[in-house]
Coordinates of C-alpha atoms in Angstrom, one line a residue:
X1 CA 0.4 -0.5 -0.6
X2 CA 0.9 3.5 -0.9
X3 CA 1.6 6.4 1.5
X4 CA -1.3 7.8 -0.3
X5 CA -3.5 4.7 -0.3
X6 CA -2.7 4.7 3.6
X7 CA -3.9 8.6 3.4
X8 CA -7.3 7.8 1.9
X9 CA -7.5 4.3 4.8
X10 CA -7.2 6.5 7.6
X11 CA -10.2 8.9 5.9
X12 CA -12.5 6.5 5.7
X13 CA -12.0 5.5 9.1
X14 CA -12.8 9.1 10.7
X15 CA -15.3 8.9 8.5
X16 CA -19.0 8.5 10.9
X17 CA -20.2 5.8 7.7
X18 CA -17.3 3.2 8.8
X19 CA -18.3 3.6 12.4
X20 CA -20.2 0.2 12.5
X21 CA -17.1 -1.4 12.1
X22 CA -14.0 -0.4 11.0
X23 CA -11.9 -2.9 11.6
X24 CA -11.8 -4.2 7.8
X25 CA -10.0 -0.7 7.0
X26 CA -7.6 -1.3 9.7
X27 CA -6.5 -4.2 8.2
X28 CA -6.2 -1.8 5.4
X29 CA -4.6 0.6 7.4
X30 CA -1.7 -2.2 9.1
X31 CA 0.2 -2.8 5.5
X32 CA 1.6 0.6 5.6
X33 CA 2.9 0.7 9.3
X34 CA 3.9 4.0 9.2
X35 CA 2.1 5.9 7.0
X36 CA 2.1 9.6 6.7
X37 CA -1.1 11.4 6.1
X38 CA -2.1 14.6 4.0
X39 CA -1.5 16.8 6.3
X40 CA 2.3 15.7 7.5
X41 CA 1.0 13.9 10.6
X42 CA 1.9 10.2 10.9
X43 CA -0.2 6.9 12.0
X44 CA 1.3 4.2 13.4
X45 CA -1.5 0.7 13.2
X46 CA 0.9 -2.1 14.1
X47 CA 0.9 -4.0 17.9
X48 CA 4.8 -3.7 18.2
X49 CA 5.5 0.0 16.9
X50 CA 2.3 1.4 18.8
X51 CA 3.5 -0.2 21.9
X52 CA 7.4 0.6 21.6
X53 CA 6.5 3.9 21.1
X54 CA 4.0 4.4 24.0
X55 CA 7.2 3.2 25.9
X56 CA 9.5 5.9 24.6
X57 CA 10.5 9.0 26.1
X58 CA 11.0 10.8 22.6
X59 CA 7.2 10.0 22.0
X60 CA 5.5 13.6 23.8
X61 CA 2.5 13.9 25.0
X62 CA 2.6 17.6 25.5
X63 CA 0.5 19.2 22.3
X64 CA 3.4 22.2 22.9
X65 CA 5.3 20.2 21.1
X66 CA 3.6 20.1 17.7
X67 CA 4.5 21.8 15.5
X68 CA 0.7 22.6 14.4
X69 CA -1.0 22.3 17.8
X70 CA -4.9 20.7 17.6
X71 CA -7.7 22.0 19.6
X72 CA -6.6 20.1 22.1
X73 CA -3.6 22.3 23.1
X74 CA -4.2 24.2 26.2
X75 CA -5.0 27.7 26.0
X76 CA -5.1 31.0 27.4
X77 CA -2.5 29.8 29.8
X78 CA -4.6 26.8 31.1
X79 CA -2.4 24.1 33.0
X80 CA -3.4 21.1 31.2
X81 CA -4.2 17.3 32.7
X82 CA -1.2 14.7 33.0
X83 CA -2.0 12.9 30.4
X84 CA -0.8 16.2 28.1
X85 CA 2.1 16.1 30.3
X86 CA 5.8 14.4 30.1
X87 CA 7.6 14.0 32.8
X88 CA 9.0 15.0 35.3
X89 CA 5.3 17.1 35.7
X90 CA 3.0 14.0 34.8
X91 CA 4.6 12.1 37.0
X92 CA 4.4 14.5 39.6
X93 CA 0.8 15.3 39.1
X94 CA -0.3 12.3 38.7
X95 CA 1.8 10.5 41.8
X96 CA -0.3 12.9 43.8
X97 CA -3.5 11.9 42.4
X98 CA -2.9 8.6 42.9
X99 CA -2.4 8.9 46.4
X100 CA -5.9 9.4 46.9
X101 CA -7.0 6.7 44.4
X102 CA -5.0 3.8 44.4
X103 CA -1.6 1.5 45.3
X104 CA 0.0 2.0 47.8
X105 CA -1.6 4.6 49.7
X106 CA -4.9 3.8 48.9
X107 CA -4.3 0.3 48.2
X108 CA -7.9 -1.3 48.8
X109 CA -9.9 2.3 47.5
X110 CA -11.2 0.1 44.3
X111 CA -11.9 -2.9 46.0
X112 CA -13.5 -1.5 49.0
X113 CA -16.2 -0.1 46.4
X114 CA -17.5 -3.6 45.2
X115 CA -20.6 -3.4 47.7
X116 CA -21.3 0.1 46.5
X117 CA -21.4 -1.1 42.9
X118 CA -23.1 -3.7 43.1
X119 CA -26.2 -1.4 45.4
X120 CA -25.7 0.8 42.3
X121 CA -26.3 -1.7 39.8
X122 CA -28.9 -4.2 41.7
X123 CA -31.0 -0.4 41.5
X124 CA -30.4 -0.1 38.0
X125 CA -31.5 -3.4 37.1
X126 CA -34.6 -3.7 38.7
X127 CA -35.8 -0.7 37.0
X128 CA -35.3 -2.7 34.0
X129 CA -36.4 -6.2 34.6
X130 CA -40.3 -5.7 33.7
X131 CA -39.9 -3.7 30.6
X132 CA -40.2 -5.4 27.1
X133 CA -37.3 -3.0 25.8
X134 CA -34.9 -1.0 27.4
X135 CA -32.1 1.0 26.3
X136 CA -28.9 -0.3 28.0
X137 CA -27.5 3.3 26.9
X138 CA -29.5 5.4 28.6
X139 CA -31.0 3.2 30.9
X140 CA -27.9 1.9 32.4
X141 CA -24.2 2.0 30.8
X142 CA -24.0 5.6 31.4
X143 CA -25.6 5.9 34.5
X144 CA -23.8 3.8 36.1
X145 CA -20.2 5.0 35.9
X146 CA -21.8 8.8 36.2
X147 CA -23.2 7.9 39.6
X148 CA -19.5 6.4 40.3
X149 CA -17.4 8.9 39.2
X150 CA -19.7 11.9 40.7
X151 CA -19.3 10.2 44.3
X152 CA -15.5 10.0 43.8
X153 CA -15.1 13.6 43.3
X154 CA -17.8 14.8 45.0
X155 CA -19.4 16.3 42.4
X156 CA -23.8 16.7 43.4
X157 CA -25.2 13.7 40.8
X158 CA -28.2 16.4 40.4
X159 CA -25.9 18.3 38.4
X160 CA -25.4 15.7 35.6
X161 CA -27.5 17.1 33.5
X162 CA -25.7 20.8 33.3
X163 CA -22.0 18.8 33.1
X164 CA -22.9 16.6 30.9
X165 CA -23.7 18.9 27.5
X166 CA -20.3 20.5 28.0
X167 CA -18.9 16.5 28.3
X168 CA -20.2 15.8 25.0
X169 CA -18.8 19.4 23.4
X170 CA -15.5 18.6 24.7
X171 CA -15.0 15.1 23.2
X172 CA -17.0 16.1 19.8
X173 CA -14.1 18.8 20.0
X174 CA -11.4 16.5 20.1
X175 CA -12.6 15.0 16.2
X176 CA -8.7 14.1 15.2
X177 CA -10.1 14.9 11.3
X178 CA -8.7 18.6 11.5
X179 CA -9.5 18.9 7.3
X180 CA -13.3 18.6 8.2
X181 CA -13.4 19.5 11.8
X182 CA -16.3 22.3 11.9
X183 CA -15.0 25.9 13.7
X184 CA -18.4 26.0 15.0
X185 CA -17.8 22.9 17.2
X186 CA -14.2 23.6 18.3
X187 CA -15.5 27.2 19.6
X188 CA -18.2 25.0 21.5
X189 CA -15.8 22.5 22.7
X190 CA -13.8 25.6 24.3
X191 CA -16.8 27.2 25.2
X192 CA -18.1 24.0 27.3
X193 CA -14.0 23.3 28.9
X194 CA -14.5 27.1 29.7
X195 CA -18.0 26.4 31.6
X196 CA -17.1 22.8 32.9
X197 CA -13.4 24.3 34.8
X198 CA -15.8 27.1 35.9
X199 CA -18.0 24.8 37.5
X200 CA -15.4 22.2 39.3
X201 CA -13.1 25.5 40.0
X202 CA -16.6 26.6 42.3
X203 CA -16.9 23.0 43.6
X204 CA -13.1 23.0 44.9
X205 CA -13.2 26.2 46.1
X206 CA -16.9 25.1 48.5
X207 CA -13.6 22.5 50.2
X208 CA -11.0 24.9 51.1
X209 CA -10.2 24.8 54.9
X210 CA -12.7 22.2 55.6
X211 CA -12.2 19.1 57.3
X212 CA -10.9 17.0 54.6
X213 CA -14.1 14.3 53.1
X214 CA -14.2 11.3 51.6
X215 CA -13.8 12.6 48.2
X216 CA -11.3 13.3 45.9
X217 CA -11.7 17.2 45.4
X218 CA -11.6 17.4 49.2
X219 CA -9.0 15.6 49.4
X220 CA -6.8 16.9 47.1
X221 CA -7.7 20.7 48.4
X222 CA -6.3 19.9 52.0
X223 CA -3.7 17.6 51.1
X224 CA 0.1 18.2 51.8
X225 CA 1.5 15.3 50.7
X226 CA 5.9 14.1 50.2
X227 CA 5.4 16.0 46.8
X228 CA 3.6 19.5 48.7
X229 CA 0.2 20.2 47.1
X230 CA -1.4 20.9 43.8
X231 CA -2.1 24.6 42.6
X232 CA -6.1 25.1 42.2
X233 CA -5.1 25.0 38.7
X234 CA -3.5 21.8 38.7
X235 CA -6.7 19.7 41.1
X236 CA -9.0 21.4 38.2
X237 CA -7.9 19.9 35.9
X238 CA -7.3 16.9 37.1
X239 CA -10.4 16.9 38.8
X240 CA -12.0 17.6 34.7
X241 CA -9.7 14.8 33.3
X242 CA -11.2 12.5 35.9
X243 CA -14.6 13.2 35.5
X244 CA -14.7 13.3 32.0
X245 CA -12.4 9.6 31.2
X246 CA -14.0 8.1 34.3
X247 CA -17.4 7.5 32.4
X248 CA -17.2 8.2 29.0
X249 CA -14.4 5.3 28.3
X250 CA -16.7 3.0 31.1
X251 CA -19.8 3.3 29.1
X252 CA -18.7 2.8 25.8
X253 CA -16.5 -0.7 27.4
X254 CA -19.9 -1.8 29.1
X255 CA -22.3 -1.0 26.3
X256 CA -19.2 -2.8 23.7
X257 CA -20.0 -5.3 26.1
X258 CA -23.3 -5.9 26.2
X259 CA -23.7 -5.8 22.0
X260 CA -20.6 -8.7 22.2
X261 CA -22.2 -10.6 24.5
X262 CA -25.3 -10.8 22.3
X263 CA -23.6 -11.3 19.2
X264 CA -21.8 -14.2 20.8
X265 CA -25.3 -16.3 22.3
X266 CA -22.5 -18.9 23.3
X267 CA -20.6 -16.9 25.2
X268 CA -23.4 -15.2 27.1
X269 CA -24.9 -18.5 27.8
X270 CA -21.5 -19.6 29.5
X271 CA -21.2 -16.4 31.1
X272 CA -24.5 -16.8 32.8
X273 CA -23.6 -20.4 34.4
X274 CA -19.9 -19.2 35.1
X275 CA -19.7 -15.9 36.5
X276 CA -16.2 -16.6 37.5
X277 CA -15.5 -16.4 33.4
X278 CA -15.9 -12.3 33.9
X279 CA -11.8 -11.1 34.3
X280 CA -10.9 -13.2 31.1
X281 CA -14.1 -12.1 29.1
X282 CA -13.9 -8.1 30.0
X283 CA -10.4 -8.6 29.0
X284 CA -10.7 -9.9 25.8
X285 CA -13.3 -7.1 25.7
X286 CA -10.5 -4.7 25.8
X287 CA -8.8 -6.6 22.6
X288 CA -11.9 -6.9 20.7
X289 CA -13.0 -3.7 21.1
X290 CA -11.7 -1.3 23.3
X291 CA -13.3 2.3 24.4
X292 CA -10.3 4.4 23.5
X293 CA -9.5 3.4 19.2
X294 CA -7.2 5.4 18.6
X295 CA -5.1 8.5 20.5
X296 CA -4.4 11.5 18.5
X297 CA -2.2 14.1 19.0
X298 CA 1.0 13.0 20.3
X299 CA 4.0 14.7 19.0
X300 CA 7.4 13.7 18.1
X301 CA 10.3 15.0 20.6
X302 CA 13.1 14.7 18.6
X303 CA 13.0 12.9 15.1
X304 CA 11.9 9.2 14.9
X305 CA 12.8 6.3 13.0
X306 CA 9.8 3.5 13.1
X307 CA 9.7 0.6 10.9
X308 CA 11.7 1.9 9.0
X309 CA 10.6 5.6 8.9
X310 CA 11.8 8.6 9.7
X311 CA 9.7 10.8 11.9
X312 CA 10.0 14.3 11.9
X313 CA 10.3 16.5 15.2
X314 CA 7.2 18.1 16.0
X315 CA 5.6 15.6 14.2
X316 CA 1.8 15.2 15.0
X317 CA 1.5 10.8 15.5
X318 CA -1.8 8.8 15.8
X319 CA -1.4 5.3 17.5
X320 CA -4.2 3.7 16.6
X321 CA -4.7 1.2 19.7
X322 CA -7.6 -0.8 17.9
X323 CA -5.6 -2.0 14.6
X324 CA -3.3 -3.0 17.2
X325 CA -4.9 -4.8 19.4
X326 CA -6.3 -6.9 16.0
X327 CA -2.8 -7.8 14.5
X328 CA -2.1 -11.4 13.5
X329 CA 1.3 -10.8 14.4
X330 CA 1.0 -10.5 17.8
X331 CA -2.6 -12.5 18.7
X332 CA -3.5 -15.6 16.3
X333 CA -7.3 -14.9 14.8
X334 CA -7.3 -12.1 16.0
X335 CA -11.1 -10.8 14.5
X336 CA -12.1 -14.1 16.6
X337 CA -13.7 -13.2 20.5
X338 CA -11.6 -15.5 22.3
X339 CA -12.4 -15.1 26.3
X340 CA -10.3 -17.9 26.5
X341 CA -7.2 -16.0 24.8
X342 CA -4.0 -16.7 26.9
X343 CA -1.6 -13.9 27.2
X344 CA -3.7 -11.0 26.1
X345 CA -1.2 -8.3 26.0
X346 CA -4.0 -5.8 24.6
X347 CA -3.9 -2.1 24.6
X348 CA -7.7 -1.7 25.7
X349 CA -6.1 0.8 28.4
X350 CA -2.8 1.8 26.5
X351 CA 0.8 1.2 27.8
X352 CA 3.3 2.8 29.4
X353 CA 3.9 6.2 31.6
X354 CA 0.0 7.1 30.8
X355 CA -1.4 3.5 31.3
X356 CA -5.3 4.0 32.0
X357 CA -4.8 5.9 35.8
X358 CA -8.5 4.1 36.4
X359 CA -8.4 1.2 34.9
X360 CA -8.9 -1.0 37.8
X361 CA -12.0 0.6 38.6
X362 CA -13.4 0.8 35.0
X363 CA -12.4 -3.2 35.0
X364 CA -14.3 -4.0 38.1
X365 CA -17.4 -2.0 37.1
X366 CA -17.8 -3.5 34.1
X367 CA -17.4 -6.8 35.5
X368 CA -19.5 -6.5 37.4
X369 CA -22.2 -4.7 35.0
X370 CA -22.4 -7.5 32.6
X371 CA -22.3 -10.5 35.2
X372 CA -25.6 -9.1 36.8
X373 CA -27.2 -7.9 33.3
X374 CA -26.3 -11.5 32.2
X375 CA -27.6 -13.2 35.1
X376 CA -30.8 -11.1 35.3
X377 CA -32.0 -10.0 31.3
X378 CA -34.1 -12.7 30.0
X379 CA -33.9 -14.6 26.3
X380 CA -32.0 -10.4 25.8
X381 CA -31.3 -9.7 21.7
X382 CA -30.4 -7.1 19.8
X383 CA -33.4 -4.6 17.9
X384 CA -30.9 -3.0 15.7
X385 CA -27.8 -4.7 14.7
X386 CA -25.7 -1.9 14.0
X387 CA -27.1 0.1 16.1
X388 CA -26.7 4.0 16.3
X389 CA -22.8 4.9 16.8
X390 CA -21.7 8.1 18.3
X391 CA -19.6 10.7 16.1
X392 CA -16.4 10.5 17.7
X393 CA -13.6 8.1 16.1
X394 CA -11.3 8.1 19.2
X395 CA -13.9 7.0 22.0
X396 CA -16.1 4.6 19.7
X397 CA -19.3 3.5 20.6
X398 CA -23.0 3.2 20.7
X399 CA -24.7 6.1 21.0
X400 CA -28.2 3.9 21.6
X401 CA -28.5 0.2 22.1
X402 CA -32.2 -1.3 22.5
X403 CA -32.7 -4.5 23.9
X404 CA -35.9 -6.4 23.9
X405 CA -36.7 -8.9 26.3
X406 CA -39.4 -12.3 26.0

């Protein structure tokens, strides 16, 4: 495949008409592991090359290192979240947030949430079992992780209608196709980002100087750990990241999981009779239908040579995680959904220093959600296949998933 063909293939992947099944196009893309695009960016689509770059210190997550920064660049002096920073700033902020979220300082936080997660899922499912038809997204996969992340952060659940619209606009702004990206969509995304940051800053101010509560905002606002205290701007950026990533990706993982199980009724029946297989089932889902399909807006910190191709300093690099997860050179029969797959070193949560911060929570949420849905839904079947998909090529998932019960 020529570079021009590979560029055309990636544009077809970004087109919404390919959202329901981009995987044949990913296979085309892998014929050119590193493909230069017409806009000067580079797309990397094979497992080994993606994995190597995710561990390469010469790959920058800081959009300031791009020759042509996109809409993800922090504007007007805003402090980016640690996902958009490189060491040492990334390491410091991630370490400070992790003090209150996981090991080594809070090693049992996620596991201790299990009773609360079960209670939320039980309450949602109690409202579903009597319905002939449900929307998995609106009735279950969205309200579950949103409730969880609001509780964790200390964001009032009743404010969800306010921040839902902001999050939608911010996600829409992340469209990697700069050639077709709407200027109005970018403006709406910037406004939404400003509104969300102002909202979180107000919540932060209400926690300042009070005895630290159990929520993350309260802890960050009043914490003086080994690295000192985050600035207000750093706390707001961290909360902004966790609020968005804390439910957007999990909504897709749960919804894609339900869709995949309904397309594989043999696996669904096995899971119904053997709930213990849910751990490896979710790992295979993360490989087979990852909630984050690609990582755009990475930058070459210096000239990089990848698979024999020299990527100049300052170039934009897009890592197509979902393509790497289907690479036949690393996964046997990669287009088959196989929960019994061994040594499943998928890229569903990325890799390297930017490995998903909330991966343990997302795993547990999805394990509980799918097991309980499988156990409680009576003879579920899809109303439409494929379902309608959201616009985003980055955070790919159904906008609605209608399921009928017999």
